[in-house]
mmCIF file of C-alpha atoms and ligand atoms in Angstrom:
data_model
loop_
_atom_site.group_PDB
_atom_site.id
_atom_site.type_symbol
_atom_site.label_atom_id
_atom_site.label_comp_id
_atom_site.label_asym_id
_atom_site.label_seq_id
_atom_site.Cartn_x
_atom_site.Cartn_y
_atom_site.Cartn_z
ATOM 1 C CA MET X 1 -0.046 0.168 0.042
ATOM 2 C CA LYS X 2 1.537 3.330 -0.972
ATOM 3 C CA THR X 3 0.779 6.492 0.834
ATOM 4 C CA ILE X 4 -0.066 9.289 -1.467
ATOM 5 C CA LEU X 5 -0.302 13.112 -0.857
ATOM 6 C CA VAL X 6 -2.624 15.126 -2.833
ATOM 7 C CA THR X 7 -2.611 18.904 -2.935
ATOM 8 C CA GLY X 8 -5.535 20.695 -4.379
ATOM 9 C CA GLY X 9 -7.442 17.372 -3.374
ATOM 10 C CA ALA X 10 -10.892 18.844 -2.703
ATOM 11 C CA GLY X 11 -10.932 20.393 -6.242
ATOM 12 C CA PHE X 12 -12.273 18.920 -9.526
ATOM 13 C CA ILE X 13 -9.026 17.027 -10.945
ATOM 14 C CA GLY X 14 -8.126 16.213 -7.294
ATOM 15 C CA THR X 15 -11.586 14.530 -6.010
ATOM 16 C CA ASN X 16 -11.365 12.314 -9.406
ATOM 17 C CA LEU X 17 -8.081 11.281 -8.987
ATOM 18 C CA ILE X 18 -8.586 10.561 -4.986
ATOM 19 C CA LYS X 19 -11.539 8.603 -5.857
ATOM 20 C CA LYS X 20 -9.394 6.280 -8.299
ATOM 21 C CA LEU X 21 -6.324 6.234 -5.522
ATOM 22 C CA LEU X 22 -8.575 4.883 -2.754
ATOM 23 C CA GLU X 23 -10.115 2.410 -5.228
ATOM 24 C CA ASP X 24 -7.048 1.023 -5.948
ATOM 25 C CA LYS X 25 -6.207 0.808 -2.141
ATOM 26 C CA ASN X 26 -3.805 3.387 -1.487
ATOM 27 C CA LYS X 27 -3.621 5.637 1.388
ATOM 28 C CA VAL X 28 -4.466 9.088 0.718
ATOM 29 C CA ILE X 29 -3.451 12.349 2.375
ATOM 30 C CA CYS X 30 -5.458 15.273 0.677
ATOM 31 C CA ILE X 31 -4.405 18.920 1.257
ATOM 32 C CA ASP X 32 -6.594 21.693 0.694
ATOM 33 C CA ASN X 33 -7.272 25.209 1.939
ATOM 34 C CA MET X 34 -10.761 24.959 0.291
ATOM 35 C CA TYR X 35 -10.217 28.229 -1.838
ATOM 36 C CA THR X 36 -12.006 26.515 -4.920
ATOM 37 C CA GLY X 37 -12.393 23.101 -2.994
ATOM 38 C CA ARG X 38 -15.826 21.989 -2.159
ATOM 39 C CA LEU X 39 -16.323 19.609 1.116
ATOM 40 C CA ASP X 40 -19.104 17.937 -1.034
ATOM 41 C CA ASN X 41 -16.449 16.436 -3.380
ATOM 42 C CA ILE X 42 -14.832 14.761 -0.318
ATOM 43 C CA LYS X 43 -17.187 14.249 1.959
ATOM 44 C CA LYS X 44 -17.683 10.268 0.652
ATOM 45 C CA PHE X 45 -14.087 10.124 1.384
ATOM 46 C CA LEU X 46 -14.243 11.130 4.976
ATOM 47 C CA ASN X 47 -15.155 7.637 6.367
ATOM 48 C CA ASN X 48 -12.576 5.715 4.528
ATOM 49 C CA PRO X 49 -9.872 4.899 6.956
ATOM 50 C CA ASN X 50 -7.530 5.278 4.251
ATOM 51 C CA PHE X 51 -8.502 8.920 3.726
ATOM 52 C CA GLU X 52 -6.939 11.592 5.904
ATOM 53 C CA PHE X 53 -7.537 15.542 5.261
ATOM 54 C CA ILE X 54 -5.368 18.409 6.279
ATOM 55 C CA LYS X 55 -6.540 22.028 5.981
ATOM 56 C CA HIS X 56 -3.521 23.636 5.083
ATOM 57 C CA ASN X 57 -2.552 26.596 2.441
ATOM 58 C CA ILE X 58 0.409 25.181 0.672
ATOM 59 C CA THR X 59 2.176 28.576 0.600
ATOM 60 C CA LYS X 60 3.065 27.645 4.132
ATOM 61 C CA PRO X 61 5.666 25.051 4.744
ATOM 62 C CA ILE X 62 4.176 21.645 6.145
ATOM 63 C CA LYS X 63 5.405 18.600 7.614
ATOM 64 C CA ILE X 64 4.017 15.559 7.316
ATOM 65 C CA LYS X 65 4.675 12.540 10.252
ATOM 66 C CA GLU X 66 4.254 9.507 7.911
ATOM 67 C CA GLU X 67 6.256 8.430 5.326
ATOM 68 C CA ILE X 68 5.050 9.817 1.745
ATOM 69 C CA ASP X 69 5.848 7.621 -1.522
ATOM 70 C CA GLU X 70 3.910 9.998 -3.807
ATOM 71 C CA ILE X 71 3.056 13.606 -4.246
ATOM 72 C CA TYR X 72 0.683 14.902 -6.712
ATOM 73 C CA ASN X 73 0.826 18.917 -6.594
ATOM 74 C CA LEU X 74 -2.686 19.979 -7.868
ATOM 75 C CA ALA X 75 -3.289 22.825 -5.512
ATOM 76 C CA CYS X 76 -3.926 26.154 -7.656
ATOM 77 C CA PRO X 77 -7.159 27.884 -8.541
ATOM 78 C CA ALA X 78 -7.635 26.714 -12.461
ATOM 79 C CA SER X 79 -10.642 28.912 -13.622
ATOM 80 C CA PRO X 80 -9.913 32.393 -15.085
ATOM 81 C CA PRO X 81 -12.532 34.084 -12.626
ATOM 82 C CA HIS X 82 -11.184 32.364 -9.568
ATOM 83 C CA TYR X 83 -7.483 32.849 -10.401
ATOM 84 C CA GLN X 84 -7.856 36.456 -11.204
ATOM 85 C CA LYS X 85 -9.915 37.086 -8.146
ATOM 86 C CA ASN X 86 -6.978 37.331 -5.758
ATOM 87 C CA PRO X 87 -3.970 37.003 -8.386
ATOM 88 C CA ILE X 88 -1.203 37.602 -5.511
ATOM 89 C CA PHE X 89 -2.461 34.593 -3.841
ATOM 90 C CA THR X 90 -2.588 32.656 -7.082
ATOM 91 C CA LEU X 91 0.999 33.757 -7.850
ATOM 92 C CA ASN X 92 1.807 32.598 -4.014
ATOM 93 C CA THR X 93 0.362 29.410 -4.426
ATOM 94 C CA SER X 94 2.208 28.218 -7.653
ATOM 95 C CA ILE X 95 5.660 29.783 -6.396
ATOM 96 C CA PHE X 96 5.617 29.368 -2.552
ATOM 97 C CA GLY X 97 3.635 26.362 -2.995
ATOM 98 C CA ILE X 98 6.040 24.300 -5.247
ATOM 99 C CA ILE X 99 9.205 25.231 -2.933
ATOM 100 C CA ASN X 100 7.109 23.791 -0.017
ATOM 101 C CA ILE X 101 6.140 20.675 -2.149
ATOM 102 C CA LEU X 102 9.718 19.902 -3.317
ATOM 103 C CA GLU X 103 10.783 20.706 0.340
ATOM 104 C CA LEU X 104 8.476 18.084 1.364
ATOM 105 C CA ALA X 105 9.339 15.737 -1.228
ATOM 106 C CA LYS X 106 13.012 16.043 -0.597
ATOM 107 C CA GLU X 107 12.688 15.372 2.989
ATOM 108 C CA HIS X 108 10.370 12.094 2.214
ATOM 109 C CA GLU X 109 12.048 10.956 -1.190
ATOM 110 C CA ALA X 110 8.889 11.199 -2.989
ATOM 111 C CA LYS X 111 8.161 11.094 -6.121
ATOM 112 C CA VAL X 112 6.462 14.255 -7.299
ATOM 113 C CA LEU X 113 3.795 14.538 -10.092
ATOM 114 C CA HIS X 114 3.044 18.522 -10.859
ATOM 115 C CA ALA X 115 0.349 19.420 -12.804
ATOM 116 C CA SER X 116 1.070 22.605 -14.997
ATOM 117 C CA THR X 117 -0.785 23.848 -17.595
ATOM 118 C CA SER X 118 -1.199 24.561 -21.404
ATOM 119 C CA GLU X 119 -1.522 28.101 -20.407
ATOM 120 C CA VAL X 120 2.416 28.026 -20.222
ATOM 121 C CA TYR X 121 2.084 28.155 -23.989
ATOM 122 C CA GLY X 122 -0.073 31.687 -23.639
ATOM 123 C CA ASN X 123 -1.781 32.633 -26.903
ATOM 124 C CA PRO X 124 0.292 30.216 -28.868
ATOM 125 C CA LEU X 125 1.926 30.994 -32.151
ATOM 126 C CA GLU X 126 2.442 27.150 -32.945
ATOM 127 C CA HIS X 127 -0.376 24.821 -33.386
ATOM 128 C CA PRO X 128 -0.567 22.141 -32.039
ATOM 129 C CA GLN X 129 1.801 22.760 -28.995
ATOM 130 C CA LYS X 130 4.520 20.558 -28.402
ATOM 131 C CA GLU X 131 6.572 20.328 -25.347
ATOM 132 C CA GLY X 132 9.474 21.888 -26.775
ATOM 133 C CA TYR X 133 7.562 25.104 -27.484
ATOM 134 C CA TRP X 134 8.648 27.999 -25.109
ATOM 135 C CA GLY X 135 5.264 30.003 -25.412
ATOM 136 C CA ASN X 136 3.643 33.402 -26.012
ATOM 137 C CA VAL X 137 2.949 34.679 -22.504
ATOM 138 C CA ASN X 138 2.126 38.302 -21.459
ATOM 139 C CA PRO X 139 3.685 38.517 -18.084
ATOM 140 C CA ILE X 140 1.782 41.711 -17.197
ATOM 141 C CA GLY X 141 -1.598 40.804 -18.072
ATOM 142 C CA PRO X 142 -4.764 39.256 -16.422
ATOM 143 C CA ARG X 143 -3.664 35.868 -17.051
ATOM 144 C CA ALA X 144 -0.097 36.457 -15.893
ATOM 145 C CA CYS X 145 -0.802 35.592 -12.373
ATOM 146 C CA TYR X 146 -1.710 32.162 -13.477
ATOM 147 C CA ASP X 147 0.298 31.301 -16.522
ATOM 148 C CA GLU X 148 4.076 33.071 -15.257
ATOM 149 C CA GLY X 149 3.289 31.383 -11.706
ATOM 150 C CA LYS X 150 3.014 28.015 -13.360
ATOM 151 C CA ARG X 151 5.883 28.996 -15.550
ATOM 152 C CA ALA X 152 8.014 29.476 -12.358
ATOM 153 C CA ALA X 153 6.621 26.536 -11.108
ATOM 154 C CA GLU X 154 8.156 24.497 -13.430
ATOM 155 C CA THR X 155 11.642 26.349 -13.423
ATOM 156 C CA TYR X 156 11.568 25.419 -9.682
ATOM 157 C CA CYS X 157 10.715 21.682 -10.369
ATOM 158 C CA TYR X 158 13.634 21.857 -13.260
ATOM 159 C CA GLU X 159 16.082 23.226 -10.516
ATOM 160 C CA TYR X 160 15.481 20.646 -7.765
ATOM 161 C CA TRP X 161 15.565 17.912 -10.517
ATOM 162 C CA LYS X 162 19.059 18.914 -11.359
ATOM 163 C CA GLU X 163 20.243 19.914 -8.054
ATOM 164 C CA PHE X 164 18.921 17.106 -5.913
ATOM 165 C CA ASN X 165 18.226 14.480 -8.659
ATOM 166 C CA LEU X 166 14.433 14.582 -7.320
ATOM 167 C CA ASP X 167 12.071 12.221 -9.082
ATOM 168 C CA ILE X 168 9.920 14.954 -10.485
ATOM 169 C CA ARG X 169 7.557 15.017 -13.760
ATOM 170 C CA ILE X 170 5.541 17.823 -15.190
ATOM 171 C CA VAL X 171 2.293 17.300 -16.876
ATOM 172 C CA ARG X 172 0.914 20.113 -18.692
ATOM 173 C CA ILE X 173 -2.887 19.905 -18.612
ATOM 174 C CA PHE X 174 -5.108 20.996 -21.485
ATOM 175 C CA ASN X 175 -9.013 22.061 -20.839
ATOM 176 C CA THR X 176 -10.294 19.038 -18.683
ATOM 177 C CA TYR X 177 -14.066 18.695 -17.663
ATOM 178 C CA GLY X 178 -16.263 16.188 -16.072
ATOM 179 C CA PRO X 179 -17.782 15.271 -12.836
ATOM 180 C CA TYR X 180 -17.128 16.868 -9.620
ATOM 181 C CA MET X 181 -16.418 20.600 -11.254
ATOM 182 C CA ASP X 182 -17.847 23.301 -9.008
ATOM 183 C CA PRO X 183 -21.183 24.275 -10.709
ATOM 184 C CA ASN X 184 -19.785 27.956 -9.954
ATOM 185 C CA ASP X 185 -16.171 27.377 -11.381
ATOM 186 C CA GLY X 186 -16.556 29.914 -14.206
ATOM 187 C CA ARG X 187 -14.830 27.461 -16.962
ATOM 188 C CA VAL X 188 -16.640 27.258 -20.061
ATOM 189 C CA VAL X 189 -17.911 23.504 -19.985
ATOM 190 C CA SER X 190 -19.601 24.107 -16.711
ATOM 191 C CA ASN X 191 -20.926 27.321 -17.442
ATOM 192 C CA PHE X 192 -22.653 26.331 -20.387
ATOM 193 C CA ILE X 193 -24.038 23.162 -19.294
ATOM 194 C CA ILE X 194 -25.164 25.041 -16.071
ATOM 195 C CA GLN X 195 -26.848 27.857 -18.090
ATOM 196 C CA ALA X 196 -28.536 25.304 -20.307
ATOM 197 C CA LEU X 197 -30.219 23.443 -17.461
ATOM 198 C CA LYS X 198 -31.305 26.457 -16.058
ATOM 199 C CA ASN X 199 -32.600 28.290 -19.074
ATOM 200 C CA ARG X 200 -30.379 31.041 -18.959
ATOM 201 C CA PRO X 201 -28.153 32.325 -21.846
ATOM 202 C CA LEU X 202 -25.136 30.427 -22.775
ATOM 203 C CA THR X 203 -22.315 33.110 -22.569
ATOM 204 C CA ILE X 204 -19.939 33.426 -25.527
ATOM 205 C CA TYR X 205 -17.040 35.601 -24.900
ATOM 206 C CA GLY X 206 -15.936 37.047 -28.280
ATOM 207 C CA ASP X 207 -17.279 35.506 -31.542
ATOM 208 C CA GLY X 208 -16.979 32.124 -30.284
ATOM 209 C CA LYS X 209 -14.293 31.223 -33.063
ATOM 210 C CA GLN X 210 -11.333 30.853 -30.359
ATOM 211 C CA THR X 211 -10.993 26.959 -30.147
ATOM 212 C CA ARG X 212 -10.292 24.802 -27.264
ATOM 213 C CA SER X 213 -9.464 20.962 -27.142
ATOM 214 C CA PHE X 214 -11.593 19.154 -24.392
ATOM 215 C CA GLN X 215 -10.376 16.293 -22.433
ATOM 216 C CA TYR X 216 -12.539 14.040 -20.160
ATOM 217 C CA ILE X 217 -11.474 13.949 -16.998
ATOM 218 C CA ASP X 218 -11.060 9.954 -16.591
ATOM 219 C CA ASP X 219 -8.565 10.310 -19.444
ATOM 220 C CA LEU X 220 -6.734 12.521 -17.868
ATOM 221 C CA VAL X 221 -6.844 10.292 -14.509
ATOM 222 C CA GLU X 222 -5.734 7.476 -16.490
ATOM 223 C CA GLY X 223 -2.518 9.313 -17.937
ATOM 224 C CA MET X 224 -1.585 10.745 -14.665
ATOM 225 C CA LEU X 225 -1.322 7.425 -13.255
ATOM 226 C CA LYS X 226 0.827 5.730 -16.006
ATOM 227 C CA TYR X 227 3.076 9.025 -15.821
ATOM 228 C CA MET X 228 3.405 8.214 -11.791
ATOM 229 C CA GLU X 229 3.927 4.864 -11.955
ATOM 230 C CA ILE X 230 6.838 4.753 -14.625
ATOM 231 C CA ASN X 231 9.957 4.295 -12.881
ATOM 232 C CA LYS X 232 12.147 7.803 -13.031
ATOM 233 C CA GLU X 233 15.496 5.982 -15.080
ATOM 234 C CA LYS X 234 13.080 4.718 -17.730
ATOM 235 C CA LEU X 235 11.119 7.555 -18.294
ATOM 236 C CA GLU X 236 14.109 9.671 -18.738
ATOM 237 C CA TYR X 237 15.785 7.172 -20.728
ATOM 238 C CA LYS X 238 12.926 6.990 -23.295
ATOM 239 C CA LEU X 239 12.425 10.560 -23.456
ATOM 240 C CA LYS X 240 16.176 10.751 -24.283
ATOM 241 C CA GLU X 241 16.373 7.999 -26.884
ATOM 242 C CA LYS X 242 13.046 8.616 -28.629
ATOM 243 C CA PHE X 243 12.802 12.263 -28.489
ATOM 244 C CA ASN X 244 16.337 13.726 -27.481
ATOM 245 C CA TRP X 245 14.628 15.116 -24.483
ATOM 246 C CA ASN X 246 17.592 15.644 -22.127
ATOM 247 C CA THR X 247 15.877 17.644 -19.125
ATOM 248 C CA ILE X 248 13.076 17.188 -16.573
ATOM 249 C CA PRO X 249 10.258 14.868 -17.788
ATOM 250 C CA VAL X 250 7.388 17.262 -19.446
ATOM 251 C CA LEU X 251 4.129 15.710 -20.852
ATOM 252 C CA ASN X 252 1.489 17.333 -22.566
ATOM 253 C CA MET X 253 -2.123 15.807 -21.594
ATOM 254 C CA GLY X 254 -5.216 16.645 -23.427
ATOM 255 C CA ASN X 255 -7.434 15.348 -26.405
ATOM 256 C CA PRO X 256 -5.979 16.692 -29.694
ATOM 257 C CA GLU X 257 -8.901 15.012 -31.567
ATOM 258 C CA GLU X 258 -11.616 17.059 -29.816
ATOM 259 C CA GLU X 259 -10.656 20.599 -30.702
ATOM 260 C CA PHE X 260 -13.802 22.726 -31.027
ATOM 261 C CA THR X 261 -14.528 26.229 -31.323
ATOM 262 C CA ILE X 262 -16.565 27.900 -28.465
ATOM 263 C CA LEU X 263 -19.555 28.316 -30.404
ATOM 264 C CA GLU X 264 -19.592 24.692 -31.611
ATOM 265 C CA LEU X 265 -19.189 23.606 -28.010
ATOM 266 C CA ALA X 266 -22.308 25.658 -27.068
ATOM 267 C CA LYS X 267 -24.551 24.304 -30.183
ATOM 268 C CA LYS X 268 -23.232 20.706 -28.798
ATOM 269 C CA VAL X 269 -24.412 21.253 -25.029
ATOM 270 C CA LEU X 270 -27.873 22.592 -26.392
ATOM 271 C CA GLU X 271 -28.194 19.479 -28.495
ATOM 272 C CA LEU X 272 -27.543 17.257 -25.703
ATOM 273 C CA ILE X 273 -30.154 19.320 -23.628
ATOM 274 C CA PRO X 274 -33.059 19.537 -25.984
ATOM 275 C CA GLU X 275 -35.439 20.657 -23.354
ATOM 276 C CA SER X 276 -33.366 23.723 -22.418
ATOM 277 C CA LYS X 277 -35.199 27.146 -23.505
ATOM 278 C CA SER X 278 -31.652 28.802 -23.773
ATOM 279 C CA LYS X 279 -30.414 30.932 -26.324
ATOM 280 C CA ILE X 280 -26.712 32.158 -27.142
ATOM 281 C CA GLU X 281 -25.501 35.215 -25.954
ATOM 282 C CA PHE X 282 -22.281 37.196 -27.214
ATOM 283 C CA LYS X 283 -20.372 38.760 -24.433
ATOM 284 C CA PRO X 284 -16.859 40.775 -24.581
ATOM 285 C CA LEU X 285 -13.846 38.732 -25.295
ATOM 286 C CA PRO X 286 -11.485 39.185 -22.101
ATOM 287 C CA GLN X 287 -8.074 40.351 -22.730
ATOM 288 C CA ASP X 288 -5.182 37.833 -23.898
ATOM 289 C CA ASP X 289 -7.764 35.062 -24.273
ATOM 290 C CA PRO X 290 -5.835 32.328 -26.153
ATOM 291 C CA ILE X 291 -7.191 32.290 -29.920
ATOM 292 C CA LYS X 292 -6.465 28.343 -30.366
ATOM 293 C CA ARG X 293 -5.055 25.532 -28.315
ATOM 294 C CA LYS X 294 -4.262 22.033 -28.978
ATOM 295 C CA PRO X 295 -2.045 19.588 -27.514
ATOM 296 C CA ASP X 296 0.526 17.773 -29.237
ATOM 297 C CA ILE X 297 0.677 14.332 -27.400
ATOM 298 C CA THR X 298 3.194 12.509 -29.488
ATOM 299 C CA MET X 299 5.571 12.072 -26.494
ATOM 300 C CA ALA X 300 2.909 10.922 -23.794
ATOM 301 C CA LYS X 301 1.569 8.154 -26.571
ATOM 302 C CA LYS X 302 5.080 6.736 -27.343
ATOM 303 C CA ILE X 303 6.392 7.145 -23.968
ATOM 304 C CA LEU X 304 3.337 5.940 -21.670
ATOM 305 C CA GLY X 305 1.157 4.109 -24.422
ATOM 306 C CA TRP X 306 -1.440 6.494 -23.561
ATOM 307 C CA LYS X 307 -4.219 8.309 -25.420
ATOM 308 C CA PRO X 308 -7.214 9.772 -24.666
ATOM 309 C CA LYS X 309 -10.703 7.615 -25.652
ATOM 310 C CA VAL X 310 -13.618 9.686 -24.831
ATOM 311 C CA ARG X 311 -15.362 11.442 -27.482
ATOM 312 C CA LEU X 312 -16.874 15.306 -26.582
ATOM 313 C CA GLU X 313 -20.441 13.857 -26.828
ATOM 314 C CA GLU X 314 -19.886 10.876 -24.606
ATOM 315 C CA GLY X 315 -17.995 13.317 -21.831
ATOM 316 C CA LEU X 316 -20.323 15.831 -22.156
ATOM 317 C CA ARG X 317 -23.451 13.275 -21.477
ATOM 318 C CA LYS X 318 -21.496 12.104 -18.402
ATOM 319 C CA THR X 319 -20.863 15.482 -17.124
ATOM 320 C CA ILE X 320 -24.561 16.691 -17.850
ATOM 321 C CA LYS X 321 -25.686 13.733 -15.469
ATOM 322 C CA TYR X 322 -23.428 14.963 -12.952
ATOM 323 C CA PHE X 323 -24.965 18.420 -13.010
ATOM 324 C CA TYR X 324 -28.489 17.507 -13.001
ATOM 325 C CA THR X 325 -27.877 15.634 -9.466
ATOM 326 C CA ILE X 326 -26.373 18.206 -7.909
ATOM 327 C CA ILE X 327 -28.187 21.457 -8.690
HETATM 328 P P1 LIG H 401 -9.853 23.488 -8.894
HETATM 329 O O1 LIG H 401 -9.830 24.747 -8.865
HETATM 330 O O2 LIG H 401 -11.297 22.795 -8.905
HETATM 331 O O3 LIG H 401 -9.154 22.905 -7.474
HETATM 332 C C1 LIG H 401 -7.970 23.281 -6.984
HETATM 333 C C2 LIG H 401 -7.964 23.172 -5.775
HETATM 334 O O4 LIG H 401 -7.003 23.695 -5.052
HETATM 335 C C3 LIG H 401 -9.060 23.344 -4.935
HETATM 336 O O5 LIG H 401 -9.433 22.419 -4.373
HETATM 337 C C4 LIG H 401 -8.412 24.604 -4.226
HETATM 338 O O6 LIG H 401 -9.098 24.588 -2.754
HETATM 339 C C5 LIG H 401 -6.842 24.124 -3.715
HETATM 340 N N1 LIG H 401 -5.985 25.021 -3.622
HETATM 341 C C6 LIG H 401 -5.884 26.108 -4.243
HETATM 342 N N2 LIG H 401 -5.001 27.180 -3.738
HETATM 343 C C7 LIG H 401 -4.519 26.268 -2.741
HETATM 344 C C8 LIG H 401 -3.567 26.625 -1.645
HETATM 345 N N3 LIG H 401 -2.952 27.701 -1.587
HETATM 346 N N4 LIG H 401 -3.145 25.571 -0.927
HETATM 347 C C9 LIG H 401 -4.170 24.478 -0.562
HETATM 348 N N5 LIG H 401 -5.013 24.028 -1.881
HETATM 349 C C10 LIG H 401 -5.437 25.148 -2.510
HETATM 350 O O7 LIG H 401 -9.059 23.238 -10.165
HETATM 351 P P2 LIG H 401 -8.759 21.780 -11.106
HETATM 352 O O8 LIG H 401 -9.287 22.086 -12.361
HETATM 353 O O9 LIG H 401 -9.004 20.744 -10.107
HETATM 354 O O10 LIG H 401 -6.940 21.856 -11.392
HETATM 355 C C11 LIG H 401 -6.242 21.225 -10.635
HETATM 356 C C12 LIG H 401 -4.932 21.421 -10.984
HETATM 357 O O11 LIG H 401 -4.783 21.216 -12.320
HETATM 358 C C13 LIG H 401 -4.359 23.044 -10.823
HETATM 359 O O12 LIG H 401 -3.039 23.189 -10.407
HETATM 360 C C14 LIG H 401 -4.563 23.391 -12.490
HETATM 361 O O13 LIG H 401 -3.879 24.616 -12.395
HETATM 362 C C15 LIG H 401 -4.245 22.182 -13.229
HETATM 363 N N6 LIG H 401 -5.071 22.520 -14.158
HETATM 364 C C16 LIG H 401 -6.202 22.010 -14.617
HETATM 365 C C17 LIG H 401 -6.525 22.228 -15.632
HETATM 366 C C18 LIG H 401 -8.231 21.903 -16.061
HETATM 367 O O14 LIG H 401 -8.465 21.946 -17.205
HETATM 368 N N7 LIG H 401 -8.868 21.368 -15.115
HETATM 369 C C19 LIG H 401 -6.039 22.435 -16.949
HETATM 370 C C20 LIG H 401 -4.686 22.924 -16.864
HETATM 371 C C21 LIG H 401 -4.225 22.711 -15.458
HETATM 372 N N1 LIG H 402 -15.810 30.947 -22.269
HETATM 373 C C1 LIG H 402 -16.933 31.300 -23.068
HETATM 374 N N2 LIG H 402 -18.127 31.515 -22.237
HETATM 375 C C2 LIG H 402 -17.827 31.414 -20.796
HETATM 376 C C3 LIG H 402 -16.570 30.917 -20.531
HETATM 377 C C4 LIG H 402 -15.651 30.585 -20.934
HETATM 378 O O1 LIG H 402 -16.978 31.684 -23.812
HETATM 379 O O2 LIG H 402 -18.813 31.307 -20.026
HETATM 380 C C5 LIG H 402 -14.714 31.153 -23.166
HETATM 381 C C6 LIG H 402 -13.196 31.736 -23.038
HETATM 382 O O3 LIG H 402 -13.289 33.201 -23.263
HETATM 383 C C7 LIG H 402 -12.141 31.034 -23.782
HETATM 384 C C8 LIG H 402 -12.882 29.427 -23.727
HETATM 385 O O4 LIG H 402 -14.117 29.727 -23.471
HETATM 386 O O5 LIG H 402 -12.100 31.374 -24.809
HETATM 387 C C9 LIG H 402 -12.356 28.434 -22.539
HETATM 388 O O6 LIG H 402 -12.180 29.133 -21.382
HETATM 389 P P1 LIG H 402 -12.173 28.569 -20.045
HETATM 390 O O7 LIG H 402 -12.040 29.421 -18.890
HETATM 391 O O8 LIG H 402 -13.052 27.194 -19.805
HETATM 392 O O9 LIG H 402 -10.507 27.900 -19.868
HETATM 393 P P2 LIG H 402 -8.985 28.675 -20.727
HETATM 394 O O10 LIG H 402 -9.598 29.824 -21.139
HETATM 395 O O11 LIG H 402 -8.305 28.832 -19.602
HETATM 396 O O12 LIG H 402 -8.771 27.912 -21.537
#
């Protein structure tokens, strides 16, 4: 039995991951300060003897008595309205948070999987985005607290990997959706579904021609588990041999087959909720909103034998079913 620490475990990805880790009979310690996390998400784990919850803000150092084998560092608000609400907190979470987590990993000799983001590519000038692309990020715009915080966190991972030979892997997650998203999260999939279920207008920012590639949560969780499982030497060797990647492991995880414009997504949601009386409403496009985004997942495919399986329609159906039950 492994002891696995999940920061941000009460959030969307964390809850789905912990559910699977507990099903697989691991001991899970969840750290969350409940900034965007939901008690409803983790309530069902609380009477499991293999689950422990620690309310803690990762910007402050933490000591854990038990030995920890693995750490998934997911703590960070991820939805633009939430991460922009308190930008300094967001930056601090990425920067001081990763320092504290890496120090903890050093002390426990634990493996780390750090959740980074496709936002490190900013408004990308290359399409699709490969891991070797350095990105196009505005360091002084409204998204910078998230994008630059995540970029700095990657740099901390890289320096700890180099200096202390820590076992760290970075995953750059592309737009992921599914059950256990907060109905008030503010990201596009949950917004459209909630709006459609409540017969409110679906709010499209800009002309709706911007694209995102949508990954269903179960595919991401499967990918993260495979990524964590592979041994450090094998992982780094394969990356070097197959891709001439001589640095810290970084893999994109997202669904390149499911790139849609936001207008197409809105229409799809309305098609799947035919009883909805909602119409589409256009609102101003937020500053620095990326025009298009799609992952190149060749590295994850070749190294882990992983690729997403769930099509948008199937994933949306499952997500709609979830939101039906909670709103
Ligand atoms: P989420 O907002 O649902 O979950 C984040 C969790 O972290 C919440 O439970 C929140 O309370 C907790 N948290 C935030 N700051 C904290 C702090 N300082 N200390 C302790 N806990 C803190 O978001 P999510 O979608 O589950 O995202 C999880 C991770 O994955 C984030 O790091 C995010 O940047 C990354 N990511 C997600 C996506 C996606 O599409 N869902 C895409 C790219 C990257
Ligand atoms: N978006 C939208 N309506 C909404 C929420 C988001 O049109 O109610 C757009 C947003 O402007 C962006 C895309 O959908 O172009 C994805 O937004 P989200 O916040 O989900 O993620 P991110 O921009 O971080 O990829």
